[in-house]
CSV table of C-alpha atoms in Angstrom, one decimal:
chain,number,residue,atom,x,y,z
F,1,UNK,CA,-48.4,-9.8,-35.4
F,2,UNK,CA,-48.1,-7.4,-38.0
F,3,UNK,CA,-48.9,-4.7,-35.9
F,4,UNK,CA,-46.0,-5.8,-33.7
F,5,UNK,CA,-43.4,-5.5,-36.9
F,6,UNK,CA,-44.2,-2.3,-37.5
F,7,UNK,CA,-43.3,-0.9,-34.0
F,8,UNK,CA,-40.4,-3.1,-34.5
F,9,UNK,CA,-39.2,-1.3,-37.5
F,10,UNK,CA,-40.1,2.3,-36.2
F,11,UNK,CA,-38.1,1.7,-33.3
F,12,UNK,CA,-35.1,0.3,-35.5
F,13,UNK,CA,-35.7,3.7,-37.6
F,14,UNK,CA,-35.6,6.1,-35.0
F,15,UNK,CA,-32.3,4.4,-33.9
F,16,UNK,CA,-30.7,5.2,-36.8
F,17,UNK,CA,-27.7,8.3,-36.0
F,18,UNK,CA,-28.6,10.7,-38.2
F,19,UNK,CA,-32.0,11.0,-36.6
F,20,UNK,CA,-31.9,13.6,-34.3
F,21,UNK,CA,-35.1,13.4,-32.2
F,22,UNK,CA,-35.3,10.0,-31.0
F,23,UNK,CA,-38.1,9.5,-28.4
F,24,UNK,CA,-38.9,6.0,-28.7
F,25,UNK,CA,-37.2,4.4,-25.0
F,26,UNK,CA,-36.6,1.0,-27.3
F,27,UNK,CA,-34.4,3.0,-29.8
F,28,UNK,CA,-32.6,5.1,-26.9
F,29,UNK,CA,-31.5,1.4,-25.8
F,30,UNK,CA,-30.5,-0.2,-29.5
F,31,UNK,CA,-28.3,3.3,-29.6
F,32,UNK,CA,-26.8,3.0,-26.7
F,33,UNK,CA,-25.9,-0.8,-27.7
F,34,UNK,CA,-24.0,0.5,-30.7
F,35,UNK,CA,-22.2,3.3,-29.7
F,36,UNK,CA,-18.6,3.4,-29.1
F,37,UNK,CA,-17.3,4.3,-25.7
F,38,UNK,CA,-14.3,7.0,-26.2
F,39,UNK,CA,-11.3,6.1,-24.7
F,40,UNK,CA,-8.7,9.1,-23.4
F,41,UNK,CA,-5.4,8.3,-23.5
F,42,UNK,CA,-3.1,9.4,-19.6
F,43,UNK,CA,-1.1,12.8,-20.6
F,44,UNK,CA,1.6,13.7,-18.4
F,45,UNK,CA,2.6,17.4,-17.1
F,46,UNK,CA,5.5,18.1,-19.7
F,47,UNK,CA,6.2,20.6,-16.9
F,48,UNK,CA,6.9,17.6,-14.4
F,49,UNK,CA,10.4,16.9,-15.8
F,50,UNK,CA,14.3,18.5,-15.3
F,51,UNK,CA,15.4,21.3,-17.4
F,52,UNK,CA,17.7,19.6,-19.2
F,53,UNK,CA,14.9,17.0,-20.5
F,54,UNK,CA,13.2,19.9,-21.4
F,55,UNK,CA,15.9,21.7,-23.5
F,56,UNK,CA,16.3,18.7,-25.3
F,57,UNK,CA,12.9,18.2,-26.3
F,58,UNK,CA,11.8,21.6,-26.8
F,59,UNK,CA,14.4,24.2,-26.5
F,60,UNK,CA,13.3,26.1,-23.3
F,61,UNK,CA,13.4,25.7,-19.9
F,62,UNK,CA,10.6,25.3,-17.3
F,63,UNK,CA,10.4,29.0,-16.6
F,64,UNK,CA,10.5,29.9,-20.4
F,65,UNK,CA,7.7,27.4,-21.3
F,66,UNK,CA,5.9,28.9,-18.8
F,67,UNK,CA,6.5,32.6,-19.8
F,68,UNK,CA,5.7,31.1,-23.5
F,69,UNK,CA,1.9,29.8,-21.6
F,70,UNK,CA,0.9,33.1,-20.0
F,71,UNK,CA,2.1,34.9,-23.7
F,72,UNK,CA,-0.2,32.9,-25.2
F,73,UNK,CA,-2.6,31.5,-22.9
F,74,UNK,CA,-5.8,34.2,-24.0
F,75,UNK,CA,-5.3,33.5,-27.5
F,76,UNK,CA,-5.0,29.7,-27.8
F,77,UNK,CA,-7.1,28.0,-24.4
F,78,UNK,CA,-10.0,26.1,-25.0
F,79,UNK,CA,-13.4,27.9,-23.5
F,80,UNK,CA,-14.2,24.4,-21.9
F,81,UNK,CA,-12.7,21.1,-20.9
F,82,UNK,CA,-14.9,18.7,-22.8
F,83,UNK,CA,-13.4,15.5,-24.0
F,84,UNK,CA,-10.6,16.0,-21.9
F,85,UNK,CA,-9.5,19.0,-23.9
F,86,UNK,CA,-5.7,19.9,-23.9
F,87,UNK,CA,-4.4,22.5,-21.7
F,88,UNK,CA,-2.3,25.5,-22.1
F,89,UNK,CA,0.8,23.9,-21.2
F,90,UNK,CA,0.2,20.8,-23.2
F,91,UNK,CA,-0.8,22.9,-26.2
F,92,UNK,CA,2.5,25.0,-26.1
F,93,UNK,CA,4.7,21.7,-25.9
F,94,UNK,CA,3.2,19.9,-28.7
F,95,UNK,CA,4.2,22.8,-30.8
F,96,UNK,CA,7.4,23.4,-29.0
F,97,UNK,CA,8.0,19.5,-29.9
F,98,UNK,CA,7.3,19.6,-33.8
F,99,UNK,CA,9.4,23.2,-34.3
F,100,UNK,CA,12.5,21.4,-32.2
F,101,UNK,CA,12.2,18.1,-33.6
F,102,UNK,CA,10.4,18.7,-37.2
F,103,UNK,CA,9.2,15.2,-36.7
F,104,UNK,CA,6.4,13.8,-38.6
F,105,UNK,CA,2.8,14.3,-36.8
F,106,UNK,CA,2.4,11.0,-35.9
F,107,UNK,CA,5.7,10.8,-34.1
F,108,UNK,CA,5.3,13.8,-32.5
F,109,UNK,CA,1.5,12.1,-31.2
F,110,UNK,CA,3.1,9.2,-30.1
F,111,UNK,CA,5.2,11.3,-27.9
F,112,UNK,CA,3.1,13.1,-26.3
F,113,UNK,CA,0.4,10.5,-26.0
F,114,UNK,CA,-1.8,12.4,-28.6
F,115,UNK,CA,-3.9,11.7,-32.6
F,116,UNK,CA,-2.4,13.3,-35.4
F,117,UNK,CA,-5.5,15.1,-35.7
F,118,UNK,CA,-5.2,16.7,-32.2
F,119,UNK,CA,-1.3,17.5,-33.5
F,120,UNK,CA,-2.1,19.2,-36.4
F,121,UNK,CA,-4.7,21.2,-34.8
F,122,UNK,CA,-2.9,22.6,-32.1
F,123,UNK,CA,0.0,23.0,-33.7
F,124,UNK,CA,-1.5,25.7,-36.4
F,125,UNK,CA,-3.4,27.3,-33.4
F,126,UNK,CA,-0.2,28.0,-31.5
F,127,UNK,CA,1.7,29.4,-34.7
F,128,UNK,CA,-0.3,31.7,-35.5
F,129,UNK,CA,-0.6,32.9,-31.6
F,130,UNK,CA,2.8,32.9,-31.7
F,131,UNK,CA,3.0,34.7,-35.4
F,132,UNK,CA,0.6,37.3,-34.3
F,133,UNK,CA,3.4,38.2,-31.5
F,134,UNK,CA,5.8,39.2,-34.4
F,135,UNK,CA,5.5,43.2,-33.8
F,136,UNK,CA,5.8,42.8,-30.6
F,137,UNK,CA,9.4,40.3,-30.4
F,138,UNK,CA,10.3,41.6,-34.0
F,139,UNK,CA,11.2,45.1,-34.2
F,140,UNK,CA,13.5,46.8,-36.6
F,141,UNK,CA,16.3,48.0,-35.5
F,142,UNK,CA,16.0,46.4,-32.8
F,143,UNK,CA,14.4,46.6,-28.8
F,144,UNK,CA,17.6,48.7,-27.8
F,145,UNK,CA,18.6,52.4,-28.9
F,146,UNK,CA,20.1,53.0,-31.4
F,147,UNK,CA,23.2,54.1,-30.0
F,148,UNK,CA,23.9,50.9,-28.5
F,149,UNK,CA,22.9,48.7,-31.4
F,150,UNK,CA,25.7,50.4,-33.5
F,151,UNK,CA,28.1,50.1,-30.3
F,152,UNK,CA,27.5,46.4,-30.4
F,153,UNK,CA,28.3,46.1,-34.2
F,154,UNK,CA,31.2,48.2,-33.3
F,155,UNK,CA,32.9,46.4,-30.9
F,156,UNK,CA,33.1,43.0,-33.5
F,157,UNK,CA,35.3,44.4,-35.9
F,158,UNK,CA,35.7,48.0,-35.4
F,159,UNK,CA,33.1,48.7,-38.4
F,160,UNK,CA,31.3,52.0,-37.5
F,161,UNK,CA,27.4,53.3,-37.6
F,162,UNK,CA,26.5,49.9,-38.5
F,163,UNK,CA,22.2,48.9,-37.3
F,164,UNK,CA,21.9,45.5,-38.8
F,165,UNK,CA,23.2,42.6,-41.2
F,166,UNK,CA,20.7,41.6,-43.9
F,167,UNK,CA,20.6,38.0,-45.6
F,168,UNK,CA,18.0,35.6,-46.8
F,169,UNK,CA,18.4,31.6,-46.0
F,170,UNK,CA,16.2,29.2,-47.7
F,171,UNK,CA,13.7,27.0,-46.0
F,172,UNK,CA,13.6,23.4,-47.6
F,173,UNK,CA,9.6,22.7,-48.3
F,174,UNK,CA,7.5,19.6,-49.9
F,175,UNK,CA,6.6,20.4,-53.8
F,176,UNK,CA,3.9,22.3,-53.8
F,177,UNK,CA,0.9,21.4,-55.7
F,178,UNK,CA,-0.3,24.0,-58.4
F,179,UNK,CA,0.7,25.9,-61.6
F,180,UNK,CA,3.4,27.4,-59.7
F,181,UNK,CA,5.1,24.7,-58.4
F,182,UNK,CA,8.4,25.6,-60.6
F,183,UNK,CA,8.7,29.2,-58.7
F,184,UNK,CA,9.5,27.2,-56.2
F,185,UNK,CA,12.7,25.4,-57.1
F,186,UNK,CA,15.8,27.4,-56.2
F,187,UNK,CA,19.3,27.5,-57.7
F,188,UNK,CA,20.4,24.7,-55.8
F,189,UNK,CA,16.8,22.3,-57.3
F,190,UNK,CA,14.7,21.8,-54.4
F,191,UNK,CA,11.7,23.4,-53.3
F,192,UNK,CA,12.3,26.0,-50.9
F,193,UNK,CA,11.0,29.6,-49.4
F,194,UNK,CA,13.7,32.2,-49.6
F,195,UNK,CA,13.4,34.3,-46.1
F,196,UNK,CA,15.1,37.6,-46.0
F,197,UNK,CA,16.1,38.5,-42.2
F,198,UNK,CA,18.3,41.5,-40.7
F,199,UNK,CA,20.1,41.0,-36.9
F,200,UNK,CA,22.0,42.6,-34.5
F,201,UNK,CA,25.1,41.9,-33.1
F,202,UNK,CA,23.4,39.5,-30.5
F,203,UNK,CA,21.8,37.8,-33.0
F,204,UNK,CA,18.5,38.7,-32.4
F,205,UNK,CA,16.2,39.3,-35.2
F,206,UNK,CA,14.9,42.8,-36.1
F,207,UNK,CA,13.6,42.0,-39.7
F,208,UNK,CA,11.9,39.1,-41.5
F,209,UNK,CA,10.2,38.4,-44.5
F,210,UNK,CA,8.6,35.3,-45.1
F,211,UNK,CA,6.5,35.3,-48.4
F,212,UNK,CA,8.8,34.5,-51.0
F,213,UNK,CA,9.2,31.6,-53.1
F,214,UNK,CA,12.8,30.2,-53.5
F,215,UNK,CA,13.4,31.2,-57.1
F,216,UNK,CA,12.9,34.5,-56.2
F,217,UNK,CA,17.1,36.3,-55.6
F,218,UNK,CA,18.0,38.2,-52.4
F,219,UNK,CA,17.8,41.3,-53.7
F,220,UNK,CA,14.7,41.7,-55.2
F,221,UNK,CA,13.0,40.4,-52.1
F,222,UNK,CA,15.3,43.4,-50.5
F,223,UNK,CA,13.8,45.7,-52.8
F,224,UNK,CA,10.4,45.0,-52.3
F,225,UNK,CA,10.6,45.1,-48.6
F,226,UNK,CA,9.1,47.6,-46.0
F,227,UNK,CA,13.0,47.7,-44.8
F,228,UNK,CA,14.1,49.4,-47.9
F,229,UNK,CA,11.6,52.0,-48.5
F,230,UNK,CA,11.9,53.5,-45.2
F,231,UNK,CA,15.9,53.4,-45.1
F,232,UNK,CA,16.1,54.9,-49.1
F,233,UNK,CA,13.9,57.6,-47.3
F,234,UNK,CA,16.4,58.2,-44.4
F,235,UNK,CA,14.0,57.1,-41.5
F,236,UNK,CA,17.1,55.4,-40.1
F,237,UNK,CA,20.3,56.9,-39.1
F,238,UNK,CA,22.9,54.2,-39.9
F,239,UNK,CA,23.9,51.0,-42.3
F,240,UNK,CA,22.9,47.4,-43.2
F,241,UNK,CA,25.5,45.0,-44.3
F,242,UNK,CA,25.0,42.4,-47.1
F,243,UNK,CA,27.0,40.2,-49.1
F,244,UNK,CA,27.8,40.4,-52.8
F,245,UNK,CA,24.3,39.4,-53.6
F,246,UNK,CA,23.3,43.2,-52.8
F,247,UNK,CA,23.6,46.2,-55.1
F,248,UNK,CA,25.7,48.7,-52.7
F,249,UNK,CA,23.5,51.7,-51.5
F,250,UNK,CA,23.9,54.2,-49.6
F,251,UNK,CA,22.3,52.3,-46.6
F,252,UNK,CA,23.8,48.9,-47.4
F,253,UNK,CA,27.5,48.2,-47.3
F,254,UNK,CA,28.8,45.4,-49.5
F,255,UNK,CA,32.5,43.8,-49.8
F,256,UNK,CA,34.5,44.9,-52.7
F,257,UNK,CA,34.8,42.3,-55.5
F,258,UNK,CA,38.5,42.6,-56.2
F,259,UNK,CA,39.9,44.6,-53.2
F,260,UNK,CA,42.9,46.7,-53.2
F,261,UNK,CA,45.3,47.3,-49.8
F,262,UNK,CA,42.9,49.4,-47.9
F,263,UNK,CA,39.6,48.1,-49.3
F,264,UNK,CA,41.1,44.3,-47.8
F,265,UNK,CA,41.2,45.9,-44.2
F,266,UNK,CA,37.6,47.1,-45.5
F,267,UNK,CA,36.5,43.5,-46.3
F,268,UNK,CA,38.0,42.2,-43.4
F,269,UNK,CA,36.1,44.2,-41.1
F,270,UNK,CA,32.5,44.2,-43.2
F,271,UNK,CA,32.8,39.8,-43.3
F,272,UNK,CA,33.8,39.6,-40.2
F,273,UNK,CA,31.0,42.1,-38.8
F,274,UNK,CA,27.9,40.4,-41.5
F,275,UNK,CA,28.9,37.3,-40.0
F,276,UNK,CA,26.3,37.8,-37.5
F,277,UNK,CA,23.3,37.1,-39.6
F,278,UNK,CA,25.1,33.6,-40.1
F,279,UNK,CA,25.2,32.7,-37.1
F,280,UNK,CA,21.9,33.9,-36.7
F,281,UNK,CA,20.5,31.3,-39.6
F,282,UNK,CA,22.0,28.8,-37.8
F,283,UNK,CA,21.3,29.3,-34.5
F,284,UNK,CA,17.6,29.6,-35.8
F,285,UNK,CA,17.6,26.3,-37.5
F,286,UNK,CA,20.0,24.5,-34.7
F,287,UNK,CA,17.6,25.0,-32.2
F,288,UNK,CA,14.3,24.7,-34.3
F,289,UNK,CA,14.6,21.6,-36.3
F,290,UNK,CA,12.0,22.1,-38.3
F,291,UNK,CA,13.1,24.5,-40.3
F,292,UNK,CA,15.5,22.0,-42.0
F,293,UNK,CA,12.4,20.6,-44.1
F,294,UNK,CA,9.0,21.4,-43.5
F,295,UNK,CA,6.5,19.4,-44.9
F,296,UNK,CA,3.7,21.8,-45.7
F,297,UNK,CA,2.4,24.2,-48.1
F,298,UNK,CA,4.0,27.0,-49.0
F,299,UNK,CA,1.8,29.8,-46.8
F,300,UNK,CA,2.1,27.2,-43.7
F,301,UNK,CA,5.9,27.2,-43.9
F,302,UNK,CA,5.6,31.3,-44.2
F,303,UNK,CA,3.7,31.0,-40.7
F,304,UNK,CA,6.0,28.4,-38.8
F,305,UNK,CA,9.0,30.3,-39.9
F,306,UNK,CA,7.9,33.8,-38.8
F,307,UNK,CA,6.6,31.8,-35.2
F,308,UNK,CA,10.3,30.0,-34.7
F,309,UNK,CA,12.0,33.5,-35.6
F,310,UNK,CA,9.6,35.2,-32.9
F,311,UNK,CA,10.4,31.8,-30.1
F,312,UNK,CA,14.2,32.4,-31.2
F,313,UNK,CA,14.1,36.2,-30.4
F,314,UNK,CA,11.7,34.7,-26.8
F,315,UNK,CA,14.5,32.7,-26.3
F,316,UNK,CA,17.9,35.3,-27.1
F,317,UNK,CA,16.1,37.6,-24.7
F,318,UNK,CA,15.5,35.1,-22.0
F,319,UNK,CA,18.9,33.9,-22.0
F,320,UNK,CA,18.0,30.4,-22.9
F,321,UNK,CA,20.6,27.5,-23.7
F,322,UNK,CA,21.9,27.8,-27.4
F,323,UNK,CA,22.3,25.0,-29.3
F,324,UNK,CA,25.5,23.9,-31.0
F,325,UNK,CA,25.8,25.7,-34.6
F,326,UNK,CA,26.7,23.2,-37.3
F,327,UNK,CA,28.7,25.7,-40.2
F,328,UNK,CA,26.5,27.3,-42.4
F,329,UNK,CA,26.4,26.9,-46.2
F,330,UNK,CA,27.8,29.4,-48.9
F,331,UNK,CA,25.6,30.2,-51.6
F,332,UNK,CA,27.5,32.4,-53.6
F,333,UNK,CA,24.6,34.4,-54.6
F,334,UNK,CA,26.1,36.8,-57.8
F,335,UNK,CA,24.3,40.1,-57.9
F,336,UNK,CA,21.5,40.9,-60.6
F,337,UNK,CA,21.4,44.5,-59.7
F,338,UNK,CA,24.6,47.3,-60.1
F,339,UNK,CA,25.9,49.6,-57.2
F,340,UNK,CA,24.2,52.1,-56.9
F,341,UNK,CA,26.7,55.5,-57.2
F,342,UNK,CA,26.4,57.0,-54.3
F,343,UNK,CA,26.7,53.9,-52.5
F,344,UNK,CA,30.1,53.9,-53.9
F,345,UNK,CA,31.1,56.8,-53.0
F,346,UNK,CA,30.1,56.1,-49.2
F,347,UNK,CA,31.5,52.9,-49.4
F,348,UNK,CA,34.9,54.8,-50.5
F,349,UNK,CA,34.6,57.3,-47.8
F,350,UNK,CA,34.1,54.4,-45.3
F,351,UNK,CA,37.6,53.2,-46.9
F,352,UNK,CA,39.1,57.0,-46.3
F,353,UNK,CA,37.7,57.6,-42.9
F,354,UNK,CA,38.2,54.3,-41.0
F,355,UNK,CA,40.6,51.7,-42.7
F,356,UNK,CA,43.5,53.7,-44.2
């Protein structure tokens, strides 16, 4: 009998999970007993539905979520399909879903039939496929020559040898946790990124900077750029435009504060022609959600912005739907840093030349 407990108890032993070599045929049995059978949930072809379903829902069409699979296919699939794992197409619209929508995770499981956890991990695998894409969609000045790029500006408001307009927007975030939370806090006291970008006339972006926390002013993110260095060193033929936030440089045009009769045809002309990187802003948050509060930490939000302003160029490029652009908020951003001279005295000429 007592022999009989003890093979008893060394079968109940070897049935325990963390035991790894489990010979015993009784214990194979007692596992099997207490082992929960997975249960996969039915996923549908997100692909199986009309355009306009799919615009709704994740602001492309059949054809552009398709282009966005094959772009991104060799960096996100899954080497096998082992517990049902998701596909190429599914992976691209769960992320599609939460940029469009900016939903919580759970929601965006529950609509497409998936765990948070599965969410959260495919999400971050598709942005930074998608962020990793950035030289390629994101070029400065732009995919075009240069020629045309200034015809374009050109043709808005009659403002010459223009190449891009240059603005930052901020990016509502969760309050970080950390010593640095307070960097964080902008003017208007909430927690935000401050994300410097620079269009074209077809509202395409050529430029973006997403590192910077939100108490951090437009112009010394401008100064600190790659952008500036290599137009203060005349790598670029041509101008950027920017809004009284700016110092006035030689290579970035800014609206006179208190304009005479000329300079008002001037400022006319150099609102009317900036006006572009607004409507860029929110076209960008208009079509991704997302970007209205993202509930993340501060390098996350970095990443999912730089991925929706690489989909948003996808998209300009493709000739996909636009969303409808709610008007865009003033921030009246005063400048902390003086004209610079010579940016003046170009500014002047530009007066002279082509508004007299």
């Amino acid at each position: 009998m007592k022999a009989q407990n003890c093979v008893f108890l060394s079968a109940l032993t070897m049935a325990c999970p963390f035991v790894r070599d489990v010979v015993d045929e009784e214990a194979l049995v007692l596992r099997r007993a207490f082992r929960r059978e997975r249960v996969f949930r039915d996923r549908l072809d997100p692909l199986a539905f009309p355009d306009d379903h799919l615009y709704e829902r994740y602001r492309f069409s059949a054809d552009g979520i398709r282009y966005l699979c094959r772009l991104l296919g060799p960096r996100i699939m899954h080497r096998t399909a082992r517990s049902h794992a998701l596909s190429v197409e599914q992976m691209v619209c769960v992320a599609l879903r939460f940029f469009a929508s900016g939903a919580f995770l759970y929601s965006v499981g529950d609509a497409e039939q998936l765990n948070k956890a599965t969410i959260c991990r495919t999400i971050r695998s598709v942005c930074l496929a998608i962020k990793a894409l950035a030289d390629v969609f994101i070029s400065f000045p732009g995919h075009r020559r240069l020629c045309d790029i200034k015809e374009e500006f050109y043709r808005i408001a009659g403002f010459p040898n223009v190449i891009g307009a240059v603005d930052c927007t901020h990016i509502r975030i969760k309050a970080p946790s950390g010593a640095h939370e307070a960097d964080f806090v902008n003017r208007k006291s909430f927690h935000s990124i401050n994300v410097q970008m620079v269009c074209n006339a077809d509202c395409v972006i050529s430029n973006v900077v997403a590192k910077w926390p939100g108490s951090v002013h437009d112009s010394r993110i401008f100064r600190a750029s790659e952008i500036y260095q290599c137009l203060s060193q005349g790598e670029f033929s041509g101008v950027l435009l920017g809004d009284r936030g700016y110092g006035c440089q030689p290579f970035l045009l800014t609206p006179f504060t208190d304009p005479q009769e000329a300079q008002q045809a001037y400022n006319h002309a150099h609102a009317r022609t900036r006006a572009r990187v607004e409507m860029t802003f929110g076209l960008l948050k208009a079509r991704f959600h997302c970007l209205h509060k993202l509930r993340v930490s501060p390098v996350r939000a970095c990443d999912i912005t730089v991925a929706c302003a690489v989909l948003h160029n996808v998209a300009c490029l493709r000739k996909e739907r636009a969303p409808r652009v709610p008007p865009a908020m003033d921030w009246d951003n005063p400048a902390i840093f003086p004209d610079d001279d010579s940016g003046r005295l170009l500014r002047d000429q530009y007066v002279l030349n082509y508004f007299s």
